[in-house]
Short mmCIF file of C-alpha atoms in Angstrom, two decimals:
data_model
loop_
_atom_site.label_atom_id
_atom_site.label_comp_id
_atom_site.label_asym_id
_atom_site.label_seq_id
_atom_site.Cartn_x
_atom_site.Cartn_y
_atom_site.Cartn_z
CA PRO A 1 49.51 60.82 -30.95
CA ASN A 2 47.73 61.29 -27.63
CA GLU A 3 45.00 58.79 -28.59
CA CYS A 4 47.58 56.19 -29.61
CA THR A 5 49.46 56.66 -26.36
CA LEU A 6 46.23 56.32 -24.29
CA ARG A 7 45.20 53.16 -26.14
CA THR A 8 48.65 51.67 -25.64
CA HIS A 9 48.58 52.29 -21.89
CA MET A 10 45.05 50.81 -21.46
CA SER A 11 45.73 47.63 -23.48
CA LEU A 12 47.49 44.58 -22.09
CA LEU A 13 49.01 43.49 -25.38
CA ASP A 14 51.05 45.77 -27.63
CA ALA A 15 52.83 45.35 -30.96
CA SER A 16 55.98 43.92 -29.33
CA CYS A 17 53.96 41.06 -27.76
CA ILE A 18 52.45 40.23 -31.12
CA ARG A 19 55.91 40.11 -32.70
CA VAL A 20 57.20 37.78 -29.95
CA ILE A 21 54.18 35.47 -30.40
CA ALA A 22 54.73 35.51 -34.20
CA GLU A 23 58.37 34.55 -33.77
CA SER A 24 57.39 31.64 -31.43
CA VAL A 25 55.21 30.13 -34.15
CA GLY A 26 57.78 30.59 -36.95
CA ILE A 27 56.87 33.97 -38.45
CA ALA A 28 60.13 35.89 -38.55
CA GLN A 29 59.12 39.36 -39.68
CA VAL A 30 55.86 41.14 -38.83
CA SER A 31 55.45 44.78 -39.77
CA ASP A 32 54.54 47.37 -37.16
CA GLU A 33 51.20 48.13 -38.83
CA VAL A 34 50.13 44.47 -38.79
CA ALA A 35 51.25 44.02 -35.15
CA GLU A 36 49.35 47.10 -34.03
CA ALA A 37 46.21 45.95 -35.88
CA LEU A 38 46.35 42.42 -34.41
CA ALA A 39 47.02 43.47 -30.81
CA PRO A 40 43.49 44.74 -29.90
CA ASP A 41 41.78 41.81 -31.63
CA VAL A 42 43.91 39.24 -29.82
CA GLU A 43 43.33 41.02 -26.50
CA TYR A 44 39.56 41.03 -27.09
CA ARG A 45 39.51 37.31 -27.75
CA LEU A 46 41.68 36.59 -24.70
CA ARG A 47 39.36 38.63 -22.50
CA ASP A 48 36.33 36.76 -23.90
CA ILE A 49 37.89 33.35 -23.18
CA VAL A 50 38.89 34.35 -19.64
CA GLN A 51 35.48 35.79 -18.81
CA GLU A 52 33.80 32.59 -20.08
CA ALA A 53 36.21 30.51 -18.00
CA LEU A 54 35.36 32.58 -14.92
CA LYS A 55 31.71 31.66 -15.42
CA PHE A 56 32.58 27.96 -15.28
CA MET A 57 34.64 28.60 -12.15
CA ARG A 58 31.76 30.38 -10.39
CA HIS A 59 29.24 27.70 -11.35
CA GLY A 60 31.63 25.11 -9.96
CA ARG A 61 31.65 26.93 -6.58
CA ARG A 62 35.42 27.44 -6.79
CA GLU A 63 37.72 30.38 -6.21
CA THR A 64 40.68 29.23 -8.31
CA LEU A 65 40.68 29.30 -12.11
CA THR A 66 41.92 26.00 -13.52
CA CYS A 67 43.00 24.78 -16.92
CA ASP A 68 39.79 22.80 -17.22
CA ASP A 69 37.82 26.04 -17.02
CA ILE A 70 39.86 27.45 -19.94
CA ASN A 71 39.24 24.29 -21.95
CA PHE A 72 35.49 24.47 -21.24
CA ALA A 73 35.48 28.09 -22.42
CA LEU A 74 37.39 27.15 -25.61
CA ARG A 75 34.87 24.36 -26.34
CA ALA A 76 32.02 26.84 -25.78
CA ARG A 77 33.61 29.08 -28.44
CA SER A 78 34.07 26.12 -30.85
CA CYS A 79 37.86 26.08 -30.39
CA ASP A 80 40.17 23.14 -29.77
CA PRO A 81 41.13 22.68 -26.12
CA LEU A 82 44.71 22.98 -24.89
CA TYR A 83 46.34 19.61 -24.37
CA GLY A 84 49.02 19.03 -21.77
CA TYR A 85 47.67 21.51 -19.21
CA SER A 86 44.95 19.43 -17.57
CA GLY A 87 46.83 18.63 -14.35
CA THR A 88 45.38 19.34 -10.96
CA ASP A 89 48.29 21.57 -9.99
CA PRO A 90 48.26 25.05 -11.55
CA PRO A 91 51.19 25.87 -13.84
CA ARG A 92 54.18 27.65 -12.30
CA PHE A 93 55.55 30.74 -14.00
CA CYS A 94 59.01 32.02 -13.15
CA ARG A 95 60.45 35.48 -13.72
CA ALA A 96 63.33 35.63 -16.15
CA LYS A 97 66.56 36.84 -14.66
CA GLY A 98 67.47 40.43 -15.39
CA THR A 99 63.93 41.37 -16.39
CA GLN A 100 60.89 42.72 -14.61
CA ASP A 101 57.96 41.64 -16.78
CA VAL A 102 59.18 38.54 -18.60
CA TYR A 103 57.94 35.16 -17.29
CA TYR A 104 58.36 31.62 -18.51
CA LEU A 105 56.72 28.31 -17.65
CA ASP A 106 58.78 26.17 -15.33
CA ASP A 107 58.72 22.83 -17.15
CA ALA A 108 60.97 20.10 -15.85
CA GLU A 109 63.07 18.28 -18.39
CA LEU A 110 62.27 14.59 -18.60
CA ASN A 111 64.68 11.88 -19.68
CA LEU A 112 63.08 9.45 -22.11
CA ALA A 113 65.38 6.65 -20.98
CA ASP A 114 64.07 6.98 -17.42
CA LEU A 115 60.49 6.93 -18.69
CA MET A 116 61.16 3.78 -20.68
CA ALA A 117 62.67 2.05 -17.63
CA VAL A 118 59.53 2.61 -15.50
CA PRO A 119 57.38 -0.59 -15.42
CA LEU A 120 54.00 -0.36 -17.04
CA PRO A 121 50.96 -0.09 -14.79
CA SER A 122 48.77 -3.12 -14.31
CA MET A 123 45.79 -3.63 -16.56
CA PRO A 124 42.47 -2.48 -15.12
CA ARG A 125 40.07 -5.16 -14.00
CA PRO A 126 37.31 -5.99 -16.45
CA PRO A 127 33.79 -4.98 -15.39
CA ARG A 128 31.82 -7.63 -13.51
CA PHE A 129 28.16 -7.94 -12.66
CA THR A 130 26.77 -9.61 -9.55
CA ALA A 131 23.15 -10.18 -8.55
CA HIS A 132 21.72 -9.81 -5.04
CA TRP A 133 18.27 -9.46 -3.50
CA LEU A 134 17.11 -5.95 -2.76
CA ALA A 135 14.12 -7.23 -0.79
CA VAL A 136 12.55 -10.59 0.03
CA SER A 137 8.88 -10.51 1.01
CA GLY A 138 9.14 -6.80 1.63
CA VAL A 139 12.17 -7.15 3.96
CA GLN A 140 15.69 -6.19 2.93
CA PRO A 141 18.17 -9.06 3.46
CA ASP A 142 21.34 -8.44 5.43
CA VAL A 143 23.97 -8.81 2.69
CA ALA A 144 27.12 -6.82 1.93
CA GLU A 145 25.61 -5.09 -1.11
CA ASN A 146 22.66 -3.64 0.83
CA PRO A 147 22.99 -0.86 3.39
CA THR A 148 22.98 -1.91 7.01
CA SER A 149 20.11 -1.15 9.35
CA ALA A 150 22.16 1.62 11.02
CA GLU A 151 22.81 3.28 7.65
CA ALA A 152 19.15 2.98 6.69
CA LEU A 153 18.05 4.55 9.98
CA ALA A 154 20.55 7.37 9.57
CA ALA A 155 19.32 8.03 6.02
CA ALA A 156 15.68 8.02 7.13
CA GLN A 157 16.25 10.31 10.12
CA PRO A 158 15.89 13.62 8.19
CA ALA A 159 12.64 12.42 6.58
CA ARG A 160 11.25 11.37 9.96
CA ALA A 161 12.19 14.69 11.51
CA ALA A 162 10.48 16.56 8.68
CA ALA A 163 7.37 14.39 8.99
CA SER A 164 7.16 14.93 12.74
CA LYS A 165 7.59 18.67 12.22
CA ARG A 166 4.73 18.67 9.71
CA LYS A 167 2.52 16.74 12.13
CA ARG A 168 3.27 19.13 14.98
CA GLY A 169 2.63 22.13 12.78
CA GLY A 170 -0.60 20.95 11.12
CA GLY A 171 -3.91 19.47 12.17
CA ASN A 172 -6.30 20.57 14.86
CA GLY A 173 -4.35 21.86 17.79
CA GLY A 174 -1.03 20.54 16.47
CA GLY A 175 -1.66 16.92 17.54
CA ASP A 176 0.78 14.19 16.61
CA GLU A 177 -1.79 11.45 16.02
CA LEU A 178 -2.66 10.23 12.55
CA ASN A 179 -6.00 8.75 11.61
CA GLY A 180 -7.48 6.82 8.71
CA ASP A 181 -5.37 6.24 5.64
CA GLU A 182 -2.51 8.49 6.89
CA ALA A 183 -1.78 6.09 9.75
CA LEU A 184 -2.18 3.17 7.36
CA LEU A 185 0.38 4.64 4.95
CA GLY A 186 2.73 5.51 7.81
CA GLN A 187 2.95 1.92 9.07
CA ALA A 188 3.67 0.36 5.68
CA LYS A 189 7.22 -0.56 4.75
CA GLN A 190 6.87 0.17 1.04
CA VAL A 191 6.10 3.51 -0.58
CA LEU A 192 3.66 3.48 -3.49
CA TRP A 193 3.80 5.56 -6.62
CA ALA A 194 1.18 8.18 -7.29
CA GLU A 195 -0.75 5.90 -9.68
CA GLN A 196 -0.68 3.05 -7.15
CA GLN A 197 -1.95 5.34 -4.40
CA VAL A 198 -4.84 6.46 -6.60
CA TRP A 199 -5.77 2.82 -7.33
CA LEU A 200 -5.56 1.90 -3.65
CA GLU A 201 -7.72 4.82 -2.57
CA LYS A 202 -10.29 3.88 -5.23
CA LEU A 203 -10.36 0.29 -3.92
CA PHE A 204 -10.87 1.51 -0.34
CA GLU A 205 -13.65 3.81 -1.53
CA ILE A 206 -15.47 0.96 -3.29
CA ILE A 207 -15.24 -1.32 -0.25
CA ARG A 208 -16.35 1.42 2.14
CA ALA A 209 -19.35 2.03 -0.13
CA SER A 210 -20.64 -1.38 1.00
CA LYS A 211 -21.57 0.22 4.29
CA PRO A 212 -25.23 1.28 4.09
CA ALA A 213 -25.96 4.95 4.50
CA ALA A 214 -27.49 6.13 7.76
CA PRO A 215 -31.29 6.49 7.55
CA GLN A 216 -32.43 10.05 7.07
CA PRO A 217 -34.94 11.46 9.57
CA ALA A 218 -38.46 11.87 8.24
CA ALA A 219 -39.21 15.34 6.95
CA PRO A 220 -41.98 17.21 8.80
CA GLN A 221 -45.31 17.19 6.97
CA PRO A 222 -46.69 20.57 5.93
CA ALA A 223 -49.84 21.84 7.58
CA GLY A 224 -53.08 21.26 5.67
CA GLY A 225 -55.17 23.98 4.12
CA GLY A 226 -58.59 25.17 5.13
CA GLY A 227 -57.51 26.26 8.61
CA GLY A 228 -58.16 22.77 10.05
CA ALA A 229 -55.83 20.51 12.03
CA ALA A 230 -52.38 19.91 10.61
CA MET A 231 -52.58 16.07 10.65
CA GLU A 232 -55.58 13.75 10.77
CA VAL A 233 -55.60 10.08 11.82
CA VAL A 234 -56.30 7.79 8.88
CA GLY A 235 -56.96 4.09 9.19
CA GLU A 236 -54.98 2.21 11.83
CA GLY A 237 -52.78 4.91 13.21
CA ALA A 238 -51.63 6.29 9.83
CA ALA A 239 -51.27 10.04 9.43
CA ALA A 240 -52.16 12.04 6.34
CA PRO A 241 -52.30 15.76 5.68
CA ALA A 242 -55.73 17.33 5.63
CA THR A 243 -55.60 18.82 2.16
CA SER A 244 -58.35 20.12 -0.09
CA HIS A 245 -59.32 17.66 -2.86
CA PRO A 246 -61.98 17.87 -5.59
CA GLY A 247 -65.21 16.73 -4.11
CA GLY A 248 -65.06 18.78 -0.93
CA GLU A 249 -65.20 17.64 2.61
CA ALA A 250 -67.61 14.77 1.78
CA ALA A 251 -64.95 12.94 -0.28
CA VAL A 252 -62.35 13.44 2.44
CA ALA A 253 -64.74 12.16 5.10
CA ALA A 254 -65.66 9.14 2.98
CA SER A 255 -62.03 8.25 2.37
CA ARG A 256 -61.21 8.55 6.05
CA ALA A 257 -64.19 6.39 6.98
CA ALA A 258 -62.98 3.70 4.56
CA GLY A 259 -59.46 3.92 6.02
CA ILE A 260 -57.88 4.84 2.67
CA SER A 261 -55.59 7.79 2.02
CA LEU A 262 -56.21 9.78 -1.14
CA ASP A 263 -52.42 9.99 -1.73
CA SER A 264 -51.76 6.23 -1.27
CA SER A 265 -51.28 5.56 -4.99
CA ALA A 266 -48.75 8.39 -5.33
CA GLU A 267 -46.93 7.20 -2.21
CA ARG A 268 -46.79 3.63 -3.52
CA ALA A 269 -45.44 4.82 -6.86
CA GLU A 270 -42.80 6.90 -5.11
CA ALA A 271 -41.82 3.98 -2.87
CA GLU A 272 -41.52 1.66 -5.89
CA ALA A 273 -39.39 4.21 -7.73
CA ALA A 274 -37.14 4.55 -4.68
CA GLN A 275 -36.80 0.76 -4.49
CA ARG A 276 -35.85 0.61 -8.17
CA ARG A 277 -33.23 3.32 -7.69
CA ASP A 278 -31.79 1.50 -4.68
CA ALA A 279 -31.67 -1.78 -6.62
CA GLU A 280 -29.86 -0.10 -9.54
CA ALA A 281 -27.37 1.56 -7.20
CA GLU A 282 -26.77 -1.73 -5.38
CA GLY A 283 -26.25 -3.54 -8.68
CA GLY A 284 -23.74 -0.93 -9.83
CA HIS A 285 -21.84 -1.11 -6.57
CA GLU A 286 -21.80 -4.93 -6.69
CA ALA A 287 -20.36 -4.82 -10.21
CA ALA A 288 -17.67 -2.33 -9.16
CA LEU A 289 -16.83 -4.40 -6.07
CA GLY A 290 -16.61 -7.60 -8.11
CA SER A 291 -14.31 -5.95 -10.66
CA ALA A 292 -12.05 -4.59 -7.90
CA LEU A 293 -11.84 -7.97 -6.14
CA ARG A 294 -11.05 -9.74 -9.43
CA SER A 295 -8.23 -7.26 -9.95
CA VAL A 296 -6.88 -8.04 -6.47
CA ALA A 297 -7.09 -11.78 -7.15
CA ARG A 298 -5.44 -11.73 -10.59
CA GLU A 299 -2.95 -8.87 -10.78
CA PRO A 300 0.65 -10.15 -10.55
CA SER A 301 1.97 -6.87 -9.09
CA MET A 302 -0.10 -6.84 -5.90
CA HIS A 303 2.75 -7.51 -3.47
CA ALA A 304 3.42 -3.79 -2.94
CA TYR A 305 -0.17 -3.36 -1.71
CA ALA A 306 0.02 -6.18 0.89
CA PRO A 307 0.79 -4.06 3.99
CA TYR A 308 -1.85 -1.48 3.08
CA LEU A 309 -4.57 -4.07 2.41
CA CYS A 310 -3.87 -6.05 5.59
CA GLN A 311 -3.87 -2.91 7.73
CA PHE A 312 -7.11 -1.80 6.04
CA VAL A 313 -8.82 -5.13 6.80
CA GLU A 314 -7.70 -5.06 10.43
CA SER A 315 -8.84 -1.48 11.07
CA GLU A 316 -12.15 -1.74 9.19
CA VAL A 317 -13.22 -4.94 10.95
CA GLN A 318 -12.71 -3.22 14.29
CA ARG A 319 -14.74 -0.19 13.18
CA ASN A 320 -17.63 -2.12 11.59
CA LEU A 321 -18.25 -5.03 13.96
CA GLN A 322 -22.04 -4.77 13.50
CA CYS A 323 -22.14 -3.71 9.84
CA LEU A 324 -22.85 -6.98 8.03
CA PRO A 325 -22.40 -5.74 4.39
CA MET A 326 -19.03 -4.22 5.26
CA LEU A 327 -17.84 -7.42 6.93
CA PHE A 328 -18.95 -9.45 3.91
CA ALA A 329 -16.92 -7.16 1.60
CA LEU A 330 -13.84 -7.39 3.85
CA MET A 331 -13.95 -11.20 3.96
CA ARG A 332 -14.31 -11.28 0.18
CA LEU A 333 -11.26 -9.01 -0.03
CA VAL A 334 -9.20 -11.38 2.16
CA ARG A 335 -10.34 -14.34 0.06
CA ALA A 336 -9.24 -12.52 -3.12
CA MET A 337 -5.86 -11.73 -1.56
CA LEU A 338 -5.35 -15.40 -0.67
CA SER A 339 -6.20 -16.52 -4.20
CA ASN A 340 -3.48 -14.30 -5.70
CA LEU A 341 -0.37 -16.47 -6.13
CA SER A 342 1.98 -13.48 -6.30
CA LEU A 343 0.76 -12.05 -2.97
CA ASN A 344 2.63 -13.43 0.04
CA LEU A 345 0.84 -12.62 3.30
CA GLU A 346 3.21 -14.51 5.59
CA ALA A 347 4.57 -11.33 7.19
CA TYR A 348 1.07 -9.94 7.80
CA LEU A 349 -0.78 -12.91 9.30
CA GLN A 350 -0.74 -11.27 12.74
CA GLN A 351 -3.02 -8.57 11.29
CA ILE A 352 -5.37 -10.79 9.26
CA LEU A 353 -5.94 -13.67 11.70
CA PRO A 354 -7.61 -11.63 14.50
CA ALA A 355 -9.95 -9.95 12.00
CA VAL A 356 -11.02 -13.24 10.38
CA THR A 357 -11.36 -14.97 13.76
CA THR A 358 -13.68 -12.18 14.90
CA CYS A 359 -15.92 -12.80 11.89
CA VAL A 360 -16.04 -16.52 12.75
CA VAL A 361 -16.66 -16.54 16.51
CA GLY A 362 -17.73 -12.96 17.18
CA ARG A 363 -20.67 -12.58 19.56
CA LYS A 364 -22.69 -10.10 17.51
CA LEU A 365 -21.87 -9.30 13.89
CA CYS A 366 -25.08 -7.57 12.79
CA ALA A 367 -27.33 -4.81 14.01
CA ALA A 368 -30.70 -6.51 13.45
CA ARG A 369 -31.63 -9.87 14.94
CA GLY A 370 -32.82 -11.40 11.67
CA ASP A 371 -29.76 -10.53 9.54
CA ASP A 372 -27.93 -13.41 7.86
CA HIS A 373 -24.71 -13.40 9.85
CA TRP A 374 -24.58 -17.21 9.55
CA SER A 375 -23.37 -16.92 5.95
CA LEU A 376 -20.66 -14.47 7.02
CA ARG A 377 -19.39 -16.95 9.61
CA ALA A 378 -19.34 -19.72 6.99
CA ILE A 379 -17.32 -17.54 4.57
CA ALA A 380 -14.90 -16.47 7.32
CA ALA A 381 -14.44 -20.11 8.42
CA GLY A 382 -13.54 -21.05 4.84
CA VAL A 383 -11.07 -18.15 4.66
CA MET A 384 -9.47 -19.29 7.93
CA HIS A 385 -9.08 -22.82 6.58
CA THR A 386 -7.46 -21.42 3.41
CA ILE A 387 -4.94 -19.48 5.51
CA ALA A 388 -4.09 -22.61 7.50
CA ALA A 389 -3.71 -24.64 4.29
CA GLN A 390 -1.42 -22.11 2.60
CA TYR A 391 0.82 -21.23 5.54
CA GLY A 392 0.53 -24.30 7.75
CA ASP A 393 3.79 -25.77 6.45
CA ARG A 394 5.70 -22.64 7.50
CA PHE A 395 3.94 -22.25 10.86
CA THR A 396 3.46 -25.73 12.28
CA ASP A 397 1.48 -24.47 15.27
CA LEU A 398 -1.03 -22.48 13.19
CA GLN A 399 -3.69 -25.18 12.78
CA PRO A 400 -3.44 -26.44 16.42
CA ARG A 401 -3.88 -22.88 17.67
CA LEU A 402 -6.92 -22.28 15.49
CA THR A 403 -8.61 -25.56 16.44
CA LYS A 404 -7.89 -24.85 20.10
CA THR A 405 -9.56 -21.46 19.73
CA TYR A 406 -12.68 -23.12 18.30
CA ARG A 407 -12.76 -25.80 20.97
CA ASP A 408 -12.32 -23.27 23.79
CA ALA A 409 -15.26 -21.31 22.36
CA LEU A 410 -17.42 -24.45 22.42
CA GLU A 411 -16.40 -25.48 25.92
CA ASP A 412 -17.17 -22.05 27.37
CA ARG A 413 -20.80 -22.22 28.51
CA LYS A 414 -20.91 -18.42 28.89
CA ARG A 415 -20.24 -17.77 25.21
CA ALA A 416 -23.14 -16.92 22.95
CA LEU A 417 -24.72 -19.55 20.73
CA THR A 418 -23.70 -17.55 17.67
CA THR A 419 -20.10 -18.06 18.78
CA HIS A 420 -20.76 -21.80 19.11
CA PHE A 421 -22.12 -21.88 15.58
CA GLY A 422 -18.98 -20.23 14.20
CA ALA A 423 -16.75 -22.60 16.18
CA LEU A 424 -18.63 -25.62 14.79
CA LEU A 425 -18.19 -24.35 11.24
CA GLY A 426 -14.52 -23.66 11.89
CA LEU A 427 -13.88 -27.20 13.16
CA ARG A 428 -15.82 -28.64 10.27
CA GLU A 429 -13.57 -26.88 7.73
CA PHE A 430 -10.53 -28.77 9.06
CA GLY A 431 -12.00 -32.11 8.04
CA PRO A 432 -13.18 -35.33 9.70
CA HIS A 433 -10.01 -36.02 11.64
CA ALA A 434 -10.26 -32.74 13.54
CA VAL A 435 -13.94 -33.36 14.25
CA HIS A 436 -13.33 -36.92 15.50
CA LYS A 437 -10.50 -35.81 17.74
CA LEU A 438 -11.88 -32.55 19.11
CA LEU A 439 -15.64 -32.36 18.65
CA LEU A 440 -17.00 -35.87 19.25
CA PRO A 441 -15.46 -36.35 22.74
CA MET A 442 -17.22 -33.23 24.03
CA MET A 443 -20.51 -33.80 22.19
CA PRO A 444 -22.51 -35.45 25.08
CA ALA A 445 -21.97 -32.45 27.37
CA TYR A 446 -22.64 -30.05 24.52
CA LEU A 447 -25.91 -31.84 23.64
CA GLN A 448 -27.17 -31.24 27.16
CA LEU A 449 -26.36 -27.53 26.82
CA VAL A 450 -28.17 -27.22 23.48
CA HIS A 451 -31.15 -29.26 24.73
CA GLY A 452 -31.49 -26.98 27.77
CA VAL A 453 -31.42 -23.85 25.64
CA MET A 454 -33.87 -25.16 23.05
CA SER A 455 -36.35 -26.22 25.72
CA ALA A 456 -36.39 -22.65 27.08
CA PRO A 457 -39.13 -20.24 25.95
CA LEU A 458 -38.49 -17.79 23.14
CA PRO A 459 -36.46 -15.80 22.31
CA ASP A 460 -33.60 -17.83 23.88
CA ALA A 461 -34.47 -20.99 21.95
CA ALA A 462 -34.40 -19.28 18.54
CA PRO A 463 -30.61 -18.75 18.24
CA ALA A 464 -29.99 -22.35 19.37
CA ALA A 465 -31.56 -23.80 16.24
CA ALA A 466 -28.64 -22.91 13.96
CA PRO A 467 -25.81 -24.37 16.12
CA ALA A 468 -27.99 -27.38 16.95
CA ALA A 469 -28.59 -28.08 13.25
CA ALA A 470 -24.91 -27.58 12.48
CA ALA A 471 -23.87 -29.96 15.27
CA SER A 472 -26.47 -32.50 14.11
CA ASP A 473 -25.19 -32.52 10.54
CA ILE A 474 -21.56 -32.68 11.63
CA VAL A 475 -22.17 -35.63 13.94
CA ARG A 476 -24.27 -37.37 11.29
CA GLU A 477 -21.53 -37.01 8.69
CA MET A 478 -18.80 -37.98 11.12
CA ALA A 479 -20.65 -41.19 12.05
CA GLN A 480 -18.56 -42.84 9.33
CA GLU A 481 -14.92 -43.78 9.73
CA PRO A 482 -12.45 -40.87 9.60
CA GLY A 483 -11.03 -42.00 6.28
CA ASP A 484 -14.42 -42.36 4.61
CA ALA A 485 -15.94 -39.03 5.62
CA ALA A 486 -15.33 -35.82 3.71
CA PRO A 487 -15.61 -32.20 4.81
CA ALA A 488 -19.02 -30.73 4.08
CA SER A 489 -20.41 -27.23 3.85
CA ALA A 490 -22.61 -25.44 6.33
CA ALA A 491 -25.80 -27.32 7.24
CA SER A 492 -29.33 -26.28 6.39
CA GLU A 493 -32.24 -26.91 8.71
CA SER A 494 -34.58 -27.78 5.86
CA THR A 495 -32.49 -30.82 4.77
CA PRO A 496 -33.63 -34.04 6.50
CA ALA A 497 -30.88 -35.98 8.25
CA PRO A 498 -30.40 -39.60 7.20
CA SER A 499 -29.90 -42.30 9.75
CA ALA A 500 -26.49 -43.36 10.98
CA SER A 501 -24.43 -45.86 9.07
CA PRO A 502 -24.89 -49.46 10.28
CA ALA A 503 -21.14 -49.83 10.55
CA ALA A 504 -20.82 -46.82 12.83
CA PRO A 505 -19.66 -47.40 16.40
CA PRO A 506 -22.42 -47.49 19.07
CA LYS A 507 -21.25 -44.27 20.74
CA ARG A 508 -21.44 -42.22 17.54
CA ALA A 509 -24.75 -43.82 16.55
CA ARG A 510 -26.14 -42.79 19.94
CA LEU A 511 -24.97 -39.21 19.34
CA VAL A 512 -26.71 -39.21 15.98
CA ARG A 513 -29.97 -40.37 17.55
CA GLN A 514 -29.75 -37.65 20.19
CA MET A 515 -29.18 -34.97 17.55
CA GLU A 516 -32.09 -36.34 15.50
CA ALA A 517 -34.30 -35.92 18.55
CA LEU A 518 -33.18 -32.29 18.84
CA ARG A 519 -33.97 -31.65 15.17
#
């Protein structure tokens, strides 16, 4: 009896509650033994449902248990949810009059006639789909569907603050400046995926590999054996180690008297092997560079790379003004970008034009005097003409500005002759009309300048040969009428110049004769 009394006091449900629940569902008589056996099982299941519902409440960061939490718990226990209790307001229980522990649910009585008299709600609108531009040429248009510039700045403010905090916290001394590809990625408007970033870094690595490696200092020669001098003079100023060879000192003396080193054959073989290795490495790099440039010229999804590529060209041209292989690779990259129909460079011309103009009319584009920078200027002039042809209809002042730049370079007597050569090639690319209008009127004064330089002693007369030959060929070709002449490629000094056309005007024929005299 004591155990039964203790269990009854600790439980929330007793036999009387079970009988009341049985009567509410239509079971009139329930024996005391059955009610007492069902009471603990029902209480256990109620506690399990409530505890599961409390879990949903805590995960929802709420402090009030709702009917939805009970329904979620019932579904988790594979039970049917309770219908009719999914309102936002919690149910109200009222105490029954004359009792202390009897409550009932305060449900308002509804009149069906009033419900029928209420007008039906309007039908929901059918779903509609509209199209708008997210971005046009990398710039988001100002339409109602897109966020405004103020909203975009507000959304980007936390990211900028985090980036500035990282920059202040990292690096050498906590500096805020970025260098290399980090600055390049920071200025771009579009963010690349991880695969795109890997491809872009690989492309930059291939192009930077065009820059020749710095020459290694010669290794010190080891001292010779026999206790003699470390190095002996051989031949005309050549040095060779005084080593012990079969034959003794007589063979060494005979070889030195003949001016021949005993190790010359080994040195030649080593030099030839090194040349073969360099040629193989250069061929492999040229194949990789050609494959990368073909990918740039043909891939239809290159628009996302446009800001990165243009910034790369601008920065690398400034860093490698006297590295001819690097400048060649960069101009080939710009030419590949222009040949890609899906790549619109209109928004980035302010970055490309200065770099290409530098390669056309730059004063010094190579480290050695005999390097072929003339071909680089010819390629850059063709790239500049392609830019003017593709975007001249959108920027009507583009071609006049470029031709004015070339003419100003020619009229400036203080500019180098290499600059004059690039300006002549640039004007030639724009066709006979530009040459007739801009170059021929200033040719008499320019001929005097070239004649004065070529009559000077070397080395000043040597650089004048290329611009003089280019001017000679241009004037010879432009001796025809503007409509009959066609743009030609860069001139070669070895090609003989034909005489002027008989129908050419006297002034142009005289210019041709003067240029023939210079040649």
